[in-house]
Amino acid sequence: MRKSARYTTLAAAGLLALSSLTACANDAASTTSSGSAGKGDGKGTKVKIMVGGLDKVIYLPAMLTQRLGYFDAEGLDVELLTEPAGVQAETALVAGQVQGTVGFYDHTLDLQTKGKAVESVVQFSRAPGEVEIVSTKAAGDITSPKDFKGKKLGITSLGSSTDFLTKYLAVKNGVKVSDFSPVAVGAGATFISALQQGSIDGGMTTDPTVATILDKKAGKILLDMRTPEGSQKALGGPYPSSSLYMQTDWVNSHKDTVQKMVNAFVKTLKWMSTHSAAEIAAKMPADYAQGNKALYTESIKSSLPMFTDDGVMPENGPETVEKVLKAFNTNVQNHDVDLSKTYTTEFVEAAK
């Protein structure tokens, strides 16, 4: 079964050049597995994957798989690249600069409406892992999404999944998307600075940014979607988010390589389900903790419930995503999205 989604204009060719690569985890960076290339399907086993923020806990399985050596074990030579926002990672895939993207599944639906066949091949999560934060100063004025009107709300970038979810929460609570101002502030230090300086009244972000904001007492949680229960409450069902998605044509012509990728990720998800947040944190690059290992460990612990343990698409998840997008996205409203083409379970079933 499959599904497809979001599209961003390819005027970003210059932007994507940024992906080559500074060492900062919040900006474009690169890391490569040390394993040797295998014979694979004859097309080579060198694979480039763009991640919508390698240091974000929601995308933790990407780096963790490399650190555990599971890419190497499958005979893959995987290069992980990073962009601070999922929509930029998506653009890299559509432009053909990478073979896969670790990002939100909802992009596959939106891309389908733009004539792009893209599908999730392994589903990391069953909840968004996102948190709607309000600044300490604005906490008295924003007690629910009903209060979004007239406010400046931070998102990673326009057209990102944080943009999607913020618009849905507004519309669901009677606020038009034209009644508030989305502000692209990225994640990490840039998000926190915008919150502290009053550039935004609140916004949507993930761990470890959430943990840092709470530790600094710079903001308070308005809505927590890091668990299936939180997703159900805010969105009305499971919301499959972080995943590995790829262009369908590439998947069909490189099935052996895709299977090896999925095998590696499913091993990681199983490993995560049997290890503590502290054990997971210990496997990650030291700089991800930004000098506070205990806080980083806590951020992983808070987000662990979002992850699947087998890579399988959660039941009714695609339908929830479609419902959310249809609430505000005219492209999805005006198209009959074939959800069966936006994901496939072929490879996770074989991995089991």
mmCIF file of C-alpha atoms in Angstrom:
data_model
loop_
_atom_site.group_PDB
_atom_site.id
_atom_site.type_symbol
_atom_site.label_atom_id
_atom_site.label_comp_id
_atom_site.label_asym_id
_atom_site.label_seq_id
_atom_site.Cartn_x
_atom_site.Cartn_y
_atom_site.Cartn_z
ATOM 1 C CA MET A 1 0.000 0.000 0.000
ATOM 2 C CA ARG A 2 1.224 3.466 -0.703
ATOM 3 C CA LYS A 3 0.663 7.263 -0.284
ATOM 4 C CA SER A 4 2.099 10.579 -1.637
ATOM 5 C CA ALA A 5 2.270 14.231 -0.494
ATOM 6 C CA ARG A 6 3.833 17.730 -0.352
ATOM 7 C CA TYR A 7 5.560 19.682 -2.974
ATOM 8 C CA THR A 8 7.758 22.718 -2.716
ATOM 9 C CA THR A 9 8.978 24.679 -5.730
ATOM 10 C CA LEU A 10 12.310 23.692 -7.043
ATOM 11 C CA ALA A 11 13.568 27.228 -7.024
ATOM 12 C CA ALA A 12 15.479 25.825 -4.102
ATOM 13 C CA ALA A 13 18.355 24.464 -6.146
ATOM 14 C CA GLY A 14 20.551 27.122 -4.658
ATOM 15 C CA LEU A 15 19.118 26.527 -1.213
ATOM 16 C CA LEU A 16 19.910 22.850 -1.449
ATOM 17 C CA ALA A 17 23.524 23.625 -2.067
ATOM 18 C CA LEU A 18 23.508 24.575 1.598
ATOM 19 C CA SER A 19 23.104 20.912 2.330
ATOM 20 C CA SER A 20 26.713 20.501 1.558
ATOM 21 C CA LEU A 21 27.571 20.694 4.676
ATOM 22 C CA THR A 22 28.621 22.538 7.741
ATOM 23 C CA ALA A 23 29.339 20.712 10.953
ATOM 24 C CA CYS A 24 26.509 22.333 12.871
ATOM 25 C CA ALA A 25 23.702 19.925 13.612
ATOM 26 C CA ASN A 26 21.015 22.605 13.261
ATOM 27 C CA ASP A 27 22.196 23.563 9.783
ATOM 28 C CA ALA A 28 23.231 21.484 6.819
ATOM 29 C CA ALA A 29 25.617 18.711 7.755
ATOM 30 C CA SER A 30 26.703 15.308 6.581
ATOM 31 C CA THR A 31 27.714 12.035 8.129
ATOM 32 C CA THR A 32 28.550 8.784 6.407
ATOM 33 C CA SER A 33 28.447 5.180 7.549
ATOM 34 C CA SER A 34 31.805 3.467 7.541
ATOM 35 C CA GLY A 35 30.659 0.204 6.047
ATOM 36 C CA SER A 36 31.788 -1.193 2.759
ATOM 37 C CA ALA A 37 29.513 -1.225 -0.243
ATOM 38 C CA GLY A 38 27.787 -4.487 -1.028
ATOM 39 C CA LYS A 39 26.761 -5.972 -4.349
ATOM 40 C CA GLY A 40 23.105 -5.146 -3.710
ATOM 41 C CA ASP A 41 20.908 -5.046 -6.803
ATOM 42 C CA GLY A 42 23.724 -4.159 -9.172
ATOM 43 C CA LYS A 43 22.865 -0.458 -9.001
ATOM 44 C CA GLY A 44 25.186 0.204 -6.063
ATOM 45 C CA THR A 45 24.532 0.528 -2.376
ATOM 46 C CA LYS A 46 25.604 4.133 -1.901
ATOM 47 C CA VAL A 47 22.500 5.925 -0.593
ATOM 48 C CA LYS A 48 22.044 9.590 0.300
ATOM 49 C CA ILE A 49 19.333 10.394 2.829
ATOM 50 C CA MET A 50 18.221 13.935 3.680
ATOM 51 C CA VAL A 51 16.914 14.381 7.213
ATOM 52 C CA GLY A 52 14.731 17.283 8.312
ATOM 53 C CA GLY A 53 17.011 17.974 11.282
ATOM 54 C CA LEU A 54 19.403 15.195 12.281
ATOM 55 C CA ASP A 55 19.571 16.335 15.893
ATOM 56 C CA LYS A 56 15.784 16.370 16.370
ATOM 57 C CA VAL A 57 14.550 13.546 18.578
ATOM 58 C CA ILE A 58 11.646 12.860 16.190
ATOM 59 C CA TYR A 59 14.214 11.816 13.566
ATOM 60 C CA LEU A 60 16.525 10.064 16.012
ATOM 61 C CA PRO A 61 16.325 6.648 14.269
ATOM 62 C CA ALA A 62 18.332 7.975 11.320
ATOM 63 C CA MET A 63 21.525 8.744 13.234
ATOM 64 C CA LEU A 64 20.973 5.936 15.731
ATOM 65 C CA THR A 65 20.852 3.366 12.922
ATOM 66 C CA GLN A 66 24.218 4.578 11.723
ATOM 67 C CA ARG A 67 25.701 4.638 15.225
ATOM 68 C CA LEU A 68 24.503 1.089 15.898
ATOM 69 C CA GLY A 69 26.217 -0.095 12.723
ATOM 70 C CA TYR A 70 23.049 -1.463 11.154
ATOM 71 C CA PHE A 71 23.618 0.227 7.766
ATOM 72 C CA ASP A 72 27.064 -1.341 7.630
ATOM 73 C CA ALA A 73 25.630 -4.719 8.622
ATOM 74 C CA GLU A 74 23.315 -4.562 5.610
ATOM 75 C CA GLY A 75 26.210 -3.729 3.278
ATOM 76 C CA LEU A 76 25.039 -0.164 2.750
ATOM 77 C CA ASP A 77 27.118 2.993 2.388
ATOM 78 C CA VAL A 78 24.670 5.604 3.707
ATOM 79 C CA GLU A 79 25.345 9.327 3.753
ATOM 80 C CA LEU A 80 23.055 11.258 6.088
ATOM 81 C CA LEU A 81 22.518 14.907 5.198
ATOM 82 C CA THR A 82 20.507 17.400 7.197
ATOM 83 C CA GLU A 83 18.316 20.426 6.614
ATOM 84 C CA PRO A 84 16.664 22.303 9.481
ATOM 85 C CA ALA A 85 13.135 21.900 8.072
ATOM 86 C CA GLY A 86 11.326 18.917 6.610
ATOM 87 C CA VAL A 87 10.061 20.866 3.611
ATOM 88 C CA GLN A 88 13.651 21.539 2.542
ATOM 89 C CA ALA A 89 14.480 17.866 2.953
ATOM 90 C CA GLU A 90 11.492 17.043 0.774
ATOM 91 C CA THR A 91 12.699 19.436 -1.909
ATOM 92 C CA ALA A 92 16.043 17.642 -2.044
ATOM 93 C CA LEU A 93 14.214 14.384 -2.777
ATOM 94 C CA VAL A 94 11.991 15.843 -5.490
ATOM 95 C CA ALA A 95 15.042 17.493 -7.078
ATOM 96 C CA GLY A 96 16.761 14.104 -7.262
ATOM 97 C CA GLN A 97 19.666 15.161 -5.041
ATOM 98 C CA VAL A 98 19.048 12.337 -2.572
ATOM 99 C CA GLN A 99 17.457 8.910 -2.751
ATOM 100 C CA GLY A 100 15.360 9.242 0.385
ATOM 101 C CA THR A 101 14.097 11.660 3.001
ATOM 102 C CA VAL A 102 13.560 11.162 6.696
ATOM 103 C CA GLY A 103 10.649 13.467 7.303
ATOM 104 C CA PHE A 104 6.922 13.599 7.978
ATOM 105 C CA TYR A 105 4.655 11.199 6.139
ATOM 106 C CA ASP A 106 2.103 13.974 5.464
ATOM 107 C CA HIS A 107 4.359 15.328 2.693
ATOM 108 C CA THR A 108 3.551 12.255 0.597
ATOM 109 C CA LEU A 109 -0.127 13.214 0.395
ATOM 110 C CA ASP A 110 0.526 16.801 -0.586
ATOM 111 C CA LEU A 111 3.108 15.753 -3.168
ATOM 112 C CA GLN A 112 0.602 13.408 -4.773
ATOM 113 C CA THR A 113 -1.679 16.355 -5.442
ATOM 114 C CA LYS A 114 1.246 17.913 -7.320
ATOM 115 C CA GLY A 115 1.713 14.860 -9.494
ATOM 116 C CA LYS A 116 4.676 13.469 -7.558
ATOM 117 C CA ALA A 117 4.639 9.772 -6.650
ATOM 118 C CA VAL A 118 6.361 9.446 -3.277
ATOM 119 C CA GLU A 119 5.809 6.808 -0.607
ATOM 120 C CA SER A 120 6.796 5.994 2.957
ATOM 121 C CA VAL A 121 8.687 2.692 3.051
ATOM 122 C CA VAL A 122 9.113 2.469 6.839
ATOM 123 C CA GLN A 123 7.125 4.364 9.448
ATOM 124 C CA PHE A 124 9.070 5.472 12.523
ATOM 125 C CA SER A 125 6.225 7.009 14.470
ATOM 126 C CA ARG A 126 2.534 6.980 15.302
ATOM 127 C CA ALA A 127 2.294 10.499 16.753
ATOM 128 C CA PRO A 128 3.685 13.851 15.580
ATOM 129 C CA GLY A 129 6.177 14.267 18.421
ATOM 130 C CA GLU A 130 5.362 17.981 18.223
ATOM 131 C CA VAL A 131 4.544 20.347 21.074
ATOM 132 C CA GLU A 132 2.707 23.648 20.874
ATOM 133 C CA ILE A 133 4.580 25.973 23.206
ATOM 134 C CA VAL A 134 3.507 29.439 24.359
ATOM 135 C CA SER A 135 5.934 31.980 25.743
ATOM 136 C CA THR A 136 5.805 32.589 29.470
ATOM 137 C CA LYS A 137 4.736 36.168 28.751
ATOM 138 C CA ALA A 138 1.868 35.127 26.446
ATOM 139 C CA ALA A 139 0.705 32.135 28.490
ATOM 140 C CA GLY A 140 -2.137 34.102 30.057
ATOM 141 C CA ASP A 141 -3.476 35.166 26.660
ATOM 142 C CA ILE A 142 -3.168 31.812 24.865
ATOM 143 C CA THR A 143 -4.910 29.018 26.740
ATOM 144 C CA SER A 144 -6.042 27.016 23.701
ATOM 145 C CA PRO A 145 -5.798 27.179 19.894
ATOM 146 C CA LYS A 146 -8.984 29.270 20.040
ATOM 147 C CA ASP A 147 -6.706 32.121 21.107
ATOM 148 C CA PHE A 148 -4.432 31.922 18.030
ATOM 149 C CA LYS A 149 -6.197 34.863 16.368
ATOM 150 C CA GLY A 150 -3.863 37.822 15.996
ATOM 151 C CA LYS A 151 -0.879 35.907 17.322
ATOM 152 C CA LYS A 152 2.563 35.253 15.835
ATOM 153 C CA LEU A 153 3.196 31.503 15.856
ATOM 154 C CA GLY A 154 6.553 29.919 15.193
ATOM 155 C CA ILE A 155 7.002 27.079 12.696
ATOM 156 C CA THR A 156 10.144 25.574 11.222
ATOM 157 C CA SER A 157 9.364 26.932 7.744
ATOM 158 C CA LEU A 158 6.402 27.696 5.497
ATOM 159 C CA GLY A 159 5.012 24.510 3.989
ATOM 160 C CA SER A 160 6.520 22.372 6.745
ATOM 161 C CA SER A 161 4.625 19.836 8.830
ATOM 162 C CA THR A 162 4.668 22.266 11.757
ATOM 163 C CA ASP A 163 2.945 24.715 9.410
ATOM 164 C CA PHE A 164 0.371 22.037 8.477
ATOM 165 C CA LEU A 165 -0.402 21.085 12.057
ATOM 166 C CA THR A 166 -0.588 24.684 13.297
ATOM 167 C CA LYS A 167 -3.105 25.527 10.574
ATOM 168 C CA TYR A 168 -5.176 22.470 11.422
ATOM 169 C CA LEU A 169 -5.279 23.293 15.132
ATOM 170 C CA ALA A 170 -6.383 26.824 14.281
ATOM 171 C CA VAL A 171 -9.128 25.800 11.842
ATOM 172 C CA LYS A 172 -10.353 23.030 14.139
ATOM 173 C CA ASN A 173 -10.805 25.638 16.857
ATOM 174 C CA GLY A 174 -12.590 28.232 14.747
ATOM 175 C CA VAL A 175 -9.611 30.400 13.764
ATOM 176 C CA LYS A 176 -8.996 31.098 10.068
ATOM 177 C CA VAL A 177 -5.493 30.563 8.722
ATOM 178 C CA SER A 178 -5.544 34.234 7.708
ATOM 179 C CA ASP A 179 -6.225 35.311 11.300
ATOM 180 C CA PHE A 180 -2.756 34.507 12.673
ATOM 181 C CA SER A 181 0.810 34.968 11.452
ATOM 182 C CA PRO A 182 3.033 31.916 10.920
ATOM 183 C CA VAL A 183 6.682 32.852 11.439
ATOM 184 C CA ALA A 184 9.492 30.658 10.111
ATOM 185 C CA VAL A 185 11.990 30.413 12.970
ATOM 186 C CA GLY A 186 13.478 26.953 12.505
ATOM 187 C CA ALA A 187 14.202 24.907 15.617
ATOM 188 C CA GLY A 188 16.697 24.840 18.431
ATOM 189 C CA ALA A 189 18.459 28.107 19.290
ATOM 190 C CA THR A 190 16.624 30.179 16.661
ATOM 191 C CA PHE A 191 13.212 29.073 17.925
ATOM 192 C CA ILE A 192 14.156 29.689 21.544
ATOM 193 C CA SER A 193 15.577 33.128 20.760
ATOM 194 C CA ALA A 194 12.411 34.133 18.882
ATOM 195 C CA LEU A 195 10.307 33.026 21.833
ATOM 196 C CA GLN A 196 12.417 34.886 24.375
ATOM 197 C CA GLN A 197 12.615 38.078 22.313
ATOM 198 C CA GLY A 198 8.877 38.185 21.620
ATOM 199 C CA SER A 199 9.242 37.663 17.882
ATOM 200 C CA ILE A 200 6.687 34.895 18.336
ATOM 201 C CA ASP A 201 3.990 34.421 20.977
ATOM 202 C CA GLY A 202 4.251 30.658 20.752
ATOM 203 C CA GLY A 203 4.956 27.963 18.246
ATOM 204 C CA MET A 204 5.345 24.315 17.371
ATOM 205 C CA THR A 205 8.590 22.475 17.952
ATOM 206 C CA THR A 206 10.063 19.171 19.082
ATOM 207 C CA ASP A 207 12.607 17.810 21.515
ATOM 208 C CA PRO A 208 15.300 18.630 22.451
ATOM 209 C CA THR A 209 14.082 22.216 21.868
ATOM 210 C CA VAL A 210 11.032 21.605 24.083
ATOM 211 C CA ALA A 211 13.146 20.348 26.978
ATOM 212 C CA THR A 212 15.457 23.354 26.720
ATOM 213 C CA ILE A 213 12.563 25.844 26.697
ATOM 214 C CA LEU A 214 11.032 24.284 29.787
ATOM 215 C CA ASP A 215 14.407 24.185 31.516
ATOM 216 C CA LYS A 216 14.938 27.887 30.783
ATOM 217 C CA LYS A 217 11.345 28.631 31.854
ATOM 218 C CA ALA A 218 10.966 30.495 28.567
ATOM 219 C CA GLY A 219 7.623 28.904 27.757
ATOM 220 C CA LYS A 220 4.858 26.505 28.728
ATOM 221 C CA ILE A 221 3.256 23.552 26.967
ATOM 222 C CA LEU A 222 -0.133 24.266 25.411
ATOM 223 C CA LEU A 223 -0.577 20.979 23.512
ATOM 224 C CA ASP A 224 1.609 17.887 23.777
ATOM 225 C CA MET A 225 1.557 15.523 20.803
ATOM 226 C CA ARG A 226 4.540 13.375 21.752
ATOM 227 C CA THR A 227 2.367 10.383 22.627
ATOM 228 C CA PRO A 228 -0.400 8.452 20.840
ATOM 229 C CA GLU A 229 -2.794 9.726 23.514
ATOM 230 C CA GLY A 230 -1.757 13.319 22.834
ATOM 231 C CA SER A 231 -2.183 12.780 19.112
ATOM 232 C CA GLN A 232 -5.654 11.330 19.647
ATOM 233 C CA LYS A 233 -6.691 14.288 21.787
ATOM 234 C CA ALA A 234 -5.360 17.002 19.474
ATOM 235 C CA LEU A 235 -5.878 15.418 16.065
ATOM 236 C CA GLY A 236 -8.531 12.766 16.541
ATOM 237 C CA GLY A 237 -6.382 9.735 15.830
ATOM 238 C CA PRO A 238 -2.873 8.366 15.312
ATOM 239 C CA TYR A 239 -0.748 10.719 13.229
ATOM 240 C CA PRO A 240 2.083 8.862 11.481
ATOM 241 C CA SER A 241 4.850 11.416 11.174
ATOM 242 C CA SER A 242 8.565 10.654 10.918
ATOM 243 C CA SER A 243 9.308 8.101 8.246
ATOM 244 C CA LEU A 244 11.664 7.237 5.418
ATOM 245 C CA TYR A 245 9.958 8.242 2.201
ATOM 246 C CA MET A 246 11.267 7.855 -1.325
ATOM 247 C CA GLN A 247 10.172 8.387 -4.918
ATOM 248 C CA THR A 248 8.060 5.431 -5.989
ATOM 249 C CA ASP A 249 9.921 4.895 -9.254
ATOM 250 C CA TRP A 250 13.219 4.673 -7.382
ATOM 251 C CA VAL A 251 11.747 2.232 -4.874
ATOM 252 C CA ASN A 252 10.446 -0.027 -7.633
ATOM 253 C CA SER A 253 13.781 -0.082 -9.459
ATOM 254 C CA HIS A 254 15.965 -0.533 -6.349
ATOM 255 C CA LYS A 255 13.976 -2.965 -4.222
ATOM 256 C CA ASP A 256 17.011 -4.810 -2.895
ATOM 257 C CA THR A 257 18.601 -1.590 -1.629
ATOM 258 C CA VAL A 258 15.307 -0.354 -0.162
ATOM 259 C CA GLN A 259 14.849 -3.658 1.649
ATOM 260 C CA LYS A 260 18.291 -3.332 3.217
ATOM 261 C CA MET A 261 17.463 0.219 4.330
ATOM 262 C CA VAL A 262 14.200 -0.914 5.894
ATOM 263 C CA ASN A 263 15.876 -3.910 7.539
ATOM 264 C CA ALA A 264 18.342 -1.549 9.211
ATOM 265 C CA PHE A 265 15.670 0.852 10.428
ATOM 266 C CA VAL A 266 13.388 -1.895 11.750
ATOM 267 C CA LYS A 267 16.334 -3.290 13.738
ATOM 268 C CA THR A 268 16.825 0.164 15.229
ATOM 269 C CA LEU A 269 13.167 0.578 16.156
ATOM 270 C CA LYS A 270 13.212 -2.813 17.878
ATOM 271 C CA TRP A 271 16.427 -1.861 19.684
ATOM 272 C CA MET A 272 14.865 1.400 20.861
ATOM 273 C CA SER A 273 11.847 -0.451 22.243
ATOM 274 C CA THR A 274 14.061 -2.531 24.552
ATOM 275 C CA HIS A 275 16.520 0.142 25.723
ATOM 276 C CA SER A 276 16.193 3.121 28.032
ATOM 277 C CA ALA A 277 16.394 6.769 27.083
ATOM 278 C CA ALA A 278 19.793 6.940 28.802
ATOM 279 C CA GLU A 279 21.099 4.016 26.749
ATOM 280 C CA ILE A 280 19.818 5.642 23.555
ATOM 281 C CA ALA A 281 21.349 9.005 24.468
ATOM 282 C CA ALA A 282 24.694 7.316 25.085
ATOM 283 C CA LYS A 283 24.757 6.097 21.479
ATOM 284 C CA MET A 284 24.129 9.530 19.957
ATOM 285 C CA PRO A 285 26.803 12.123 19.030
ATOM 286 C CA ALA A 286 27.963 13.952 22.158
ATOM 287 C CA ASP A 287 27.227 17.400 20.713
ATOM 288 C CA TYR A 288 23.519 16.579 20.396
ATOM 289 C CA ALA A 289 23.272 16.979 24.176
ATOM 290 C CA GLN A 290 24.611 20.547 23.936
ATOM 291 C CA GLY A 291 26.481 20.151 27.194
ATOM 292 C CA ASN A 292 23.525 18.831 29.199
ATOM 293 C CA LYS A 293 23.334 15.043 28.937
ATOM 294 C CA ALA A 294 20.617 14.733 31.591
ATOM 295 C CA LEU A 295 18.330 17.187 29.789
ATOM 296 C CA TYR A 296 18.952 15.475 26.450
ATOM 297 C CA THR A 297 18.150 12.101 27.984
ATOM 298 C CA GLU A 298 14.919 13.536 29.406
ATOM 299 C CA SER A 299 13.960 14.877 25.973
ATOM 300 C CA ILE A 300 14.379 11.406 24.473
ATOM 301 C CA LYS A 301 12.342 9.851 27.281
ATOM 302 C CA SER A 302 9.481 12.301 26.661
ATOM 303 C CA SER A 303 9.353 11.450 22.960
ATOM 304 C CA LEU A 304 9.902 7.670 23.050
ATOM 305 C CA PRO A 305 6.145 6.846 23.136
ATOM 306 C CA MET A 306 5.752 8.276 19.618
ATOM 307 C CA PHE A 307 7.875 5.584 17.972
ATOM 308 C CA THR A 308 6.709 2.302 16.484
ATOM 309 C CA ASP A 309 8.658 -0.849 17.290
ATOM 310 C CA ASP A 310 8.215 -2.476 13.892
ATOM 311 C CA GLY A 311 8.070 0.259 11.233
ATOM 312 C CA VAL A 312 4.475 -0.583 10.318
ATOM 313 C CA MET A 313 2.010 2.157 9.379
ATOM 314 C CA PRO A 314 -0.438 2.561 12.294
ATOM 315 C CA GLU A 315 -4.008 1.567 11.560
ATOM 316 C CA ASN A 316 -6.153 4.548 10.501
ATOM 317 C CA GLY A 317 -3.077 6.764 10.536
ATOM 318 C CA PRO A 318 -3.231 7.753 6.855
ATOM 319 C CA GLU A 319 -6.897 8.640 7.222
ATOM 320 C CA THR A 320 -6.132 10.945 10.155
ATOM 321 C CA VAL A 321 -3.427 12.695 8.142
ATOM 322 C CA GLU A 322 -5.778 13.163 5.197
ATOM 323 C CA LYS A 323 -8.460 14.606 7.498
ATOM 324 C CA VAL A 324 -5.977 17.058 8.986
ATOM 325 C CA LEU A 325 -4.720 18.241 5.588
ATOM 326 C CA LYS A 326 -8.212 18.542 4.138
ATOM 327 C CA ALA A 327 -9.171 20.974 6.883
ATOM 328 C CA PHE A 328 -7.049 23.751 5.351
ATOM 329 C CA ASN A 329 -5.087 22.500 2.315
ATOM 330 C CA THR A 330 -6.961 23.357 -0.888
ATOM 331 C CA ASN A 331 -4.766 21.023 -2.933
ATOM 332 C CA VAL A 332 -5.842 18.058 -0.838
ATOM 333 C CA GLN A 333 -9.431 19.312 -0.726
ATOM 334 C CA ASN A 334 -9.585 19.403 -4.518
ATOM 335 C CA HIS A 335 -7.951 16.046 -5.190
ATOM 336 C CA ASP A 336 -8.925 12.471 -4.511
ATOM 337 C CA VAL A 337 -5.758 11.320 -2.777
ATOM 338 C CA ASP A 338 -5.077 7.612 -3.217
ATOM 339 C CA LEU A 339 -3.811 6.766 0.247
ATOM 340 C CA SER A 340 -2.745 3.293 -0.867
ATOM 341 C CA LYS A 341 -0.046 4.913 -2.992
ATOM 342 C CA THR A 342 1.441 7.060 -0.237
ATOM 343 C CA TYR A 343 3.025 4.196 1.698
ATOM 344 C CA THR A 344 3.998 0.582 1.302
ATOM 345 C CA THR A 345 4.209 -2.188 3.915
ATOM 346 C CA GLU A 346 6.017 -4.542 1.534
ATOM 347 C CA PHE A 347 9.454 -3.962 3.026
ATOM 348 C CA VAL A 348 8.565 -3.859 6.727
ATOM 349 C CA GLU A 349 6.631 -7.102 6.329
ATOM 350 C CA ALA A 350 9.677 -8.726 4.764
ATOM 351 C CA ALA A 351 11.919 -7.261 7.476
ATOM 352 C CA LYS A 352 9.829 -8.977 10.172
#
